[in-house]
Amino acid sequence: MCESSYPMISVEKAIEIILHHVRPLAPVALDFMNALGFVLAEDIYASEPMPPFAASAVDGYAVIAADEEPTRHLIGEQPAGTMGPFTVVPGSAVRVMTGAPIPTGADAVVMVEHTSLEDNGRVRLHIQPVAGDNIRPVGQDLAAGQLVLPRGISLGAPEIGLLATIGRTCVSVYPRPRVAVLSTGDELVDPRDQPGPGQIRDANRYSLLSAVREAGGQPLDWGRIPDRPEAVREALESALRQADAVLTSGGVSMGDLDLIKPYLAARGTVHFGRVRARPGKPVTFATVDGVPVFAMPGFPVSALVSFEIYVRPALLKMAGHTHLHRPRRRVIIEHTIRHEPDRTEFQRAVVTRRVDGRYTARTTGYQGSGRLLSMVGANALIVLPAEQETFLAGSELEAWLIAPVYDETTPAGS
Ligand code: AMP
Ligand code: MG
């Protein structure tokens, strides 16, 4: 039997090797409005306090709390956005709007709901305020000099709002990795074309381009490459020059025209070329001139599951993320599952949170490496350890959650 010369390593070891060899990309400066989804490469401090002045938290009347007058003489109106000339003295009040600066002398605001206006131009307070009531002091939300966004955080809507608040309109972030995606195989035709005898449409280039985008990378379509050494060389060399990472599909098995591994071995370092996993045994990782190359097997499920396990964490790391892995949780399998116990298997499944709070999993039918339909609708990969052949319904397995888990809907009428 013809055996691959690459030792078969565990999935954990393969992930560890990859993460050891990839680094966050060099930071770039971006306008904050283009930075959504990027990871911060610097600590961001507030230069000013927020609020920058003592502000009213409600619409009402600014007064002196210790003043016991039940009615106060109204001396003016203080809207938000300006600073009026008023000074509150005992016996007086200023009408204030939410967000308005607190007039000099006042130390509390009484909500308009707890007051009434009298005919004589005085306002009656129905409650006795306490100093500080309804006043947002300077720096209540942010102190000047405070660390507001630490390096490593990803920028979502609240973070973008904070940057706007403190006037930081240019930020240093890790760029999205540019990933050249190419497929190999003489049997492949464009999805828009009718395959001839012996041909099939190229699925992997499109699923992998999409997976790169979903993982926050910048996919670059490097085309469909015939199984010819010269074509493989040209495509890989141009990709290595222009991309931060290269992602290939097909051509990593033991066939005569499986040209990817030999090329990578000759040009750079192949860190592993076989993993004890199903699907995706021949998945290969190399570095060439410092550029990581992820070579996926050609079967469409093998390509995408391998992307999920090995490539996605690497792209996240290159983009500056520190949480690289999918959440894992124990789930109860709803039916008995058997598998070939020679390798760890990742079966595609739907995990559901039941009404009683238990998480249960059901696989998505036939789990062949060519059956992309087994990934459609799946929100988990459930891990069947090697060495054990049968997992009985009701037993627990580990699931890697690759998409949101939904609650079982409560049955109507219950
Ligand atoms: P390979 O890894 O190149 O030996 O391919 C393994 C299997 O996957 C073969 O049946 C190929 O026809 C199929 N395959 C390879 N590349 C693709 C692709 N891009 N899209 C769909 N199927 C593919
Ligand atoms: Mg092939």
PDB file of C-alpha atoms and ligand atoms in Angstrom, residues 182-189 198-208 224 227 249-255 257-258 282 296-303 369-370 372, ligand 1:
ATOM      1  CA  LEU A 182      -7.838  29.128  -5.585  1.00  0.00           C
ATOM      2  CA  SER A 183      -9.267  25.797  -6.597  1.00  0.00           C
ATOM      3  CA  THR A 184      -7.396  23.077  -8.437  1.00  0.00           C
ATOM      4  CA  GLY A 185      -8.762  20.281 -10.559  1.00  0.00           C
ATOM      5  CA  ASP A 186      -8.981  19.486 -14.277  1.00  0.00           C
ATOM      6  CA  GLU A 187     -12.527  18.264 -13.765  1.00  0.00           C
ATOM      7  CA  LEU A 188     -13.814  21.648 -12.613  1.00  0.00           C
ATOM      8  CA  VAL A 189     -15.861  24.086 -14.674  1.00  0.00           C
ATOM      9  CA  GLY A 198     -16.467  13.741 -16.415  1.00  0.00           C
ATOM     10  CA  GLN A 199     -16.682  17.367 -15.327  1.00  0.00           C
ATOM     11  CA  ILE A 200     -18.300  19.009 -12.289  1.00  0.00           C
ATOM     12  CA  ARG A 201     -18.858  22.583 -11.269  1.00  0.00           C
ATOM     13  CA  ASP A 202     -16.341  24.237  -8.961  1.00  0.00           C
ATOM     14  CA  ALA A 203     -18.069  24.626  -5.588  1.00  0.00           C
ATOM     15  CA  ASN A 204     -15.144  25.076  -3.239  1.00  0.00           C
ATOM     16  CA  ARG A 205     -13.757  28.323  -4.558  1.00  0.00           C
ATOM     17  CA  TYR A 206     -17.094  29.949  -3.872  1.00  0.00           C
ATOM     18  CA  SER A 207     -17.751  28.338  -0.501  1.00  0.00           C
ATOM     19  CA  LEU A 208     -14.211  29.183   0.634  1.00  0.00           C
ATOM     20  CA  ARG A 224      -9.437  27.840 -11.007  1.00  0.00           C
ATOM     21  CA  ASP A 227      -3.636  20.135 -12.505  1.00  0.00           C
ATOM     22  CA  SER A 249      -8.724  23.442  -2.609  1.00  0.00           C
ATOM     23  CA  GLY A 250      -7.985  19.997  -4.019  1.00  0.00           C
ATOM     24  CA  GLY A 251      -4.785  18.312  -5.019  1.00  0.00           C
ATOM     25  CA  VAL A 252      -3.532  17.321  -1.571  1.00  0.00           C
ATOM     26  CA  SER A 253      -4.268  13.590  -1.643  1.00  0.00           C
ATOM     27  CA  MET A 254      -2.123  10.769  -2.954  1.00  0.00           C
ATOM     28  CA  GLY A 255      -3.038  10.994  -6.654  1.00  0.00           C
ATOM     29  CA  LEU A 257      -1.868  14.925 -10.062  1.00  0.00           C
ATOM     30  CA  ASP A 258      -1.980  16.025  -6.445  1.00  0.00           C
ATOM     31  CA  PRO A 282      -5.042  15.260   3.896  1.00  0.00           C
ATOM     32  CA  MET A 296      -7.916  22.071   1.821  1.00  0.00           C
ATOM     33  CA  PRO A 297      -8.923  18.679   0.431  1.00  0.00           C
ATOM     34  CA  GLY A 298     -11.186  18.771  -2.625  1.00  0.00           C
ATOM     35  CA  PHE A 299     -14.339  17.143  -1.298  1.00  0.00           C
ATOM     36  CA  PRO A 300     -16.652  20.083  -0.610  1.00  0.00           C
ATOM     37  CA  VAL A 301     -17.459  19.136   2.994  1.00  0.00           C
ATOM     38  CA  SER A 302     -13.823  18.341   3.733  1.00  0.00           C
ATOM     39  CA  ALA A 303     -12.851  21.761   2.421  1.00  0.00           C
ATOM     40  CA  SER A 369     -17.523  14.295   2.408  1.00  0.00           C
ATOM     41  CA  GLY A 370     -19.096  15.265  -0.874  1.00  0.00           C
ATOM     42  CA  LEU A 372     -22.553  19.798   1.083  1.00  0.00           C
TER      43      LEU A 372
HETATM   44  P1  AMP B   1      -9.008  16.079  -4.683  1.00  0.00           P
HETATM   45  O1  AMP B   1      -8.804  16.516  -3.255  1.00  0.00           O
HETATM   46  O2  AMP B   1      -8.478  17.082  -5.657  1.00  0.00           O
HETATM   47  O3  AMP B   1      -8.476  14.716  -4.904  1.00  0.00           O
HETATM   48  O4  AMP B   1     -10.566  16.033  -4.908  1.00  0.00           O
HETATM   49  C1  AMP B   1     -11.365  15.164  -4.145  1.00  0.00           C
HETATM   50  C2  AMP B   1     -12.780  15.166  -4.675  1.00  0.00           C
HETATM   51  O5  AMP B   1     -13.334  16.457  -4.533  1.00  0.00           O
HETATM   52  C3  AMP B   1     -12.918  14.819  -6.133  1.00  0.00           C
HETATM   53  O6  AMP B   1     -14.083  14.044  -6.299  1.00  0.00           O
HETATM   54  C4  AMP B   1     -13.059  16.151  -6.791  1.00  0.00           C
HETATM   55  O7  AMP B   1     -13.752  16.078  -8.019  1.00  0.00           O
HETATM   56  C5  AMP B   1     -13.816  16.939  -5.780  1.00  0.00           C
HETATM   57  N1  AMP B   1     -13.496  18.349  -5.885  1.00  0.00           N
HETATM   58  C6  AMP B   1     -12.244  18.851  -5.954  1.00  0.00           C
HETATM   59  N2  AMP B   1     -12.262  20.189  -6.051  1.00  0.00           N
HETATM   60  C7  AMP B   1     -13.575  20.545  -6.035  1.00  0.00           C
HETATM   61  C8  AMP B   1     -14.237  21.800  -6.112  1.00  0.00           C
HETATM   62  N3  AMP B   1     -13.556  22.931  -6.217  1.00  0.00           N
HETATM   63  N4  AMP B   1     -15.577  21.819  -6.088  1.00  0.00           N
HETATM   64  C9  AMP B   1     -16.260  20.652  -5.985  1.00  0.00           C
HETATM   65  N5  AMP B   1     -15.683  19.449  -5.885  1.00  0.00           N
HETATM   66  C10 AMP B   1     -14.354  19.386  -5.926  1.00  0.00           C
END
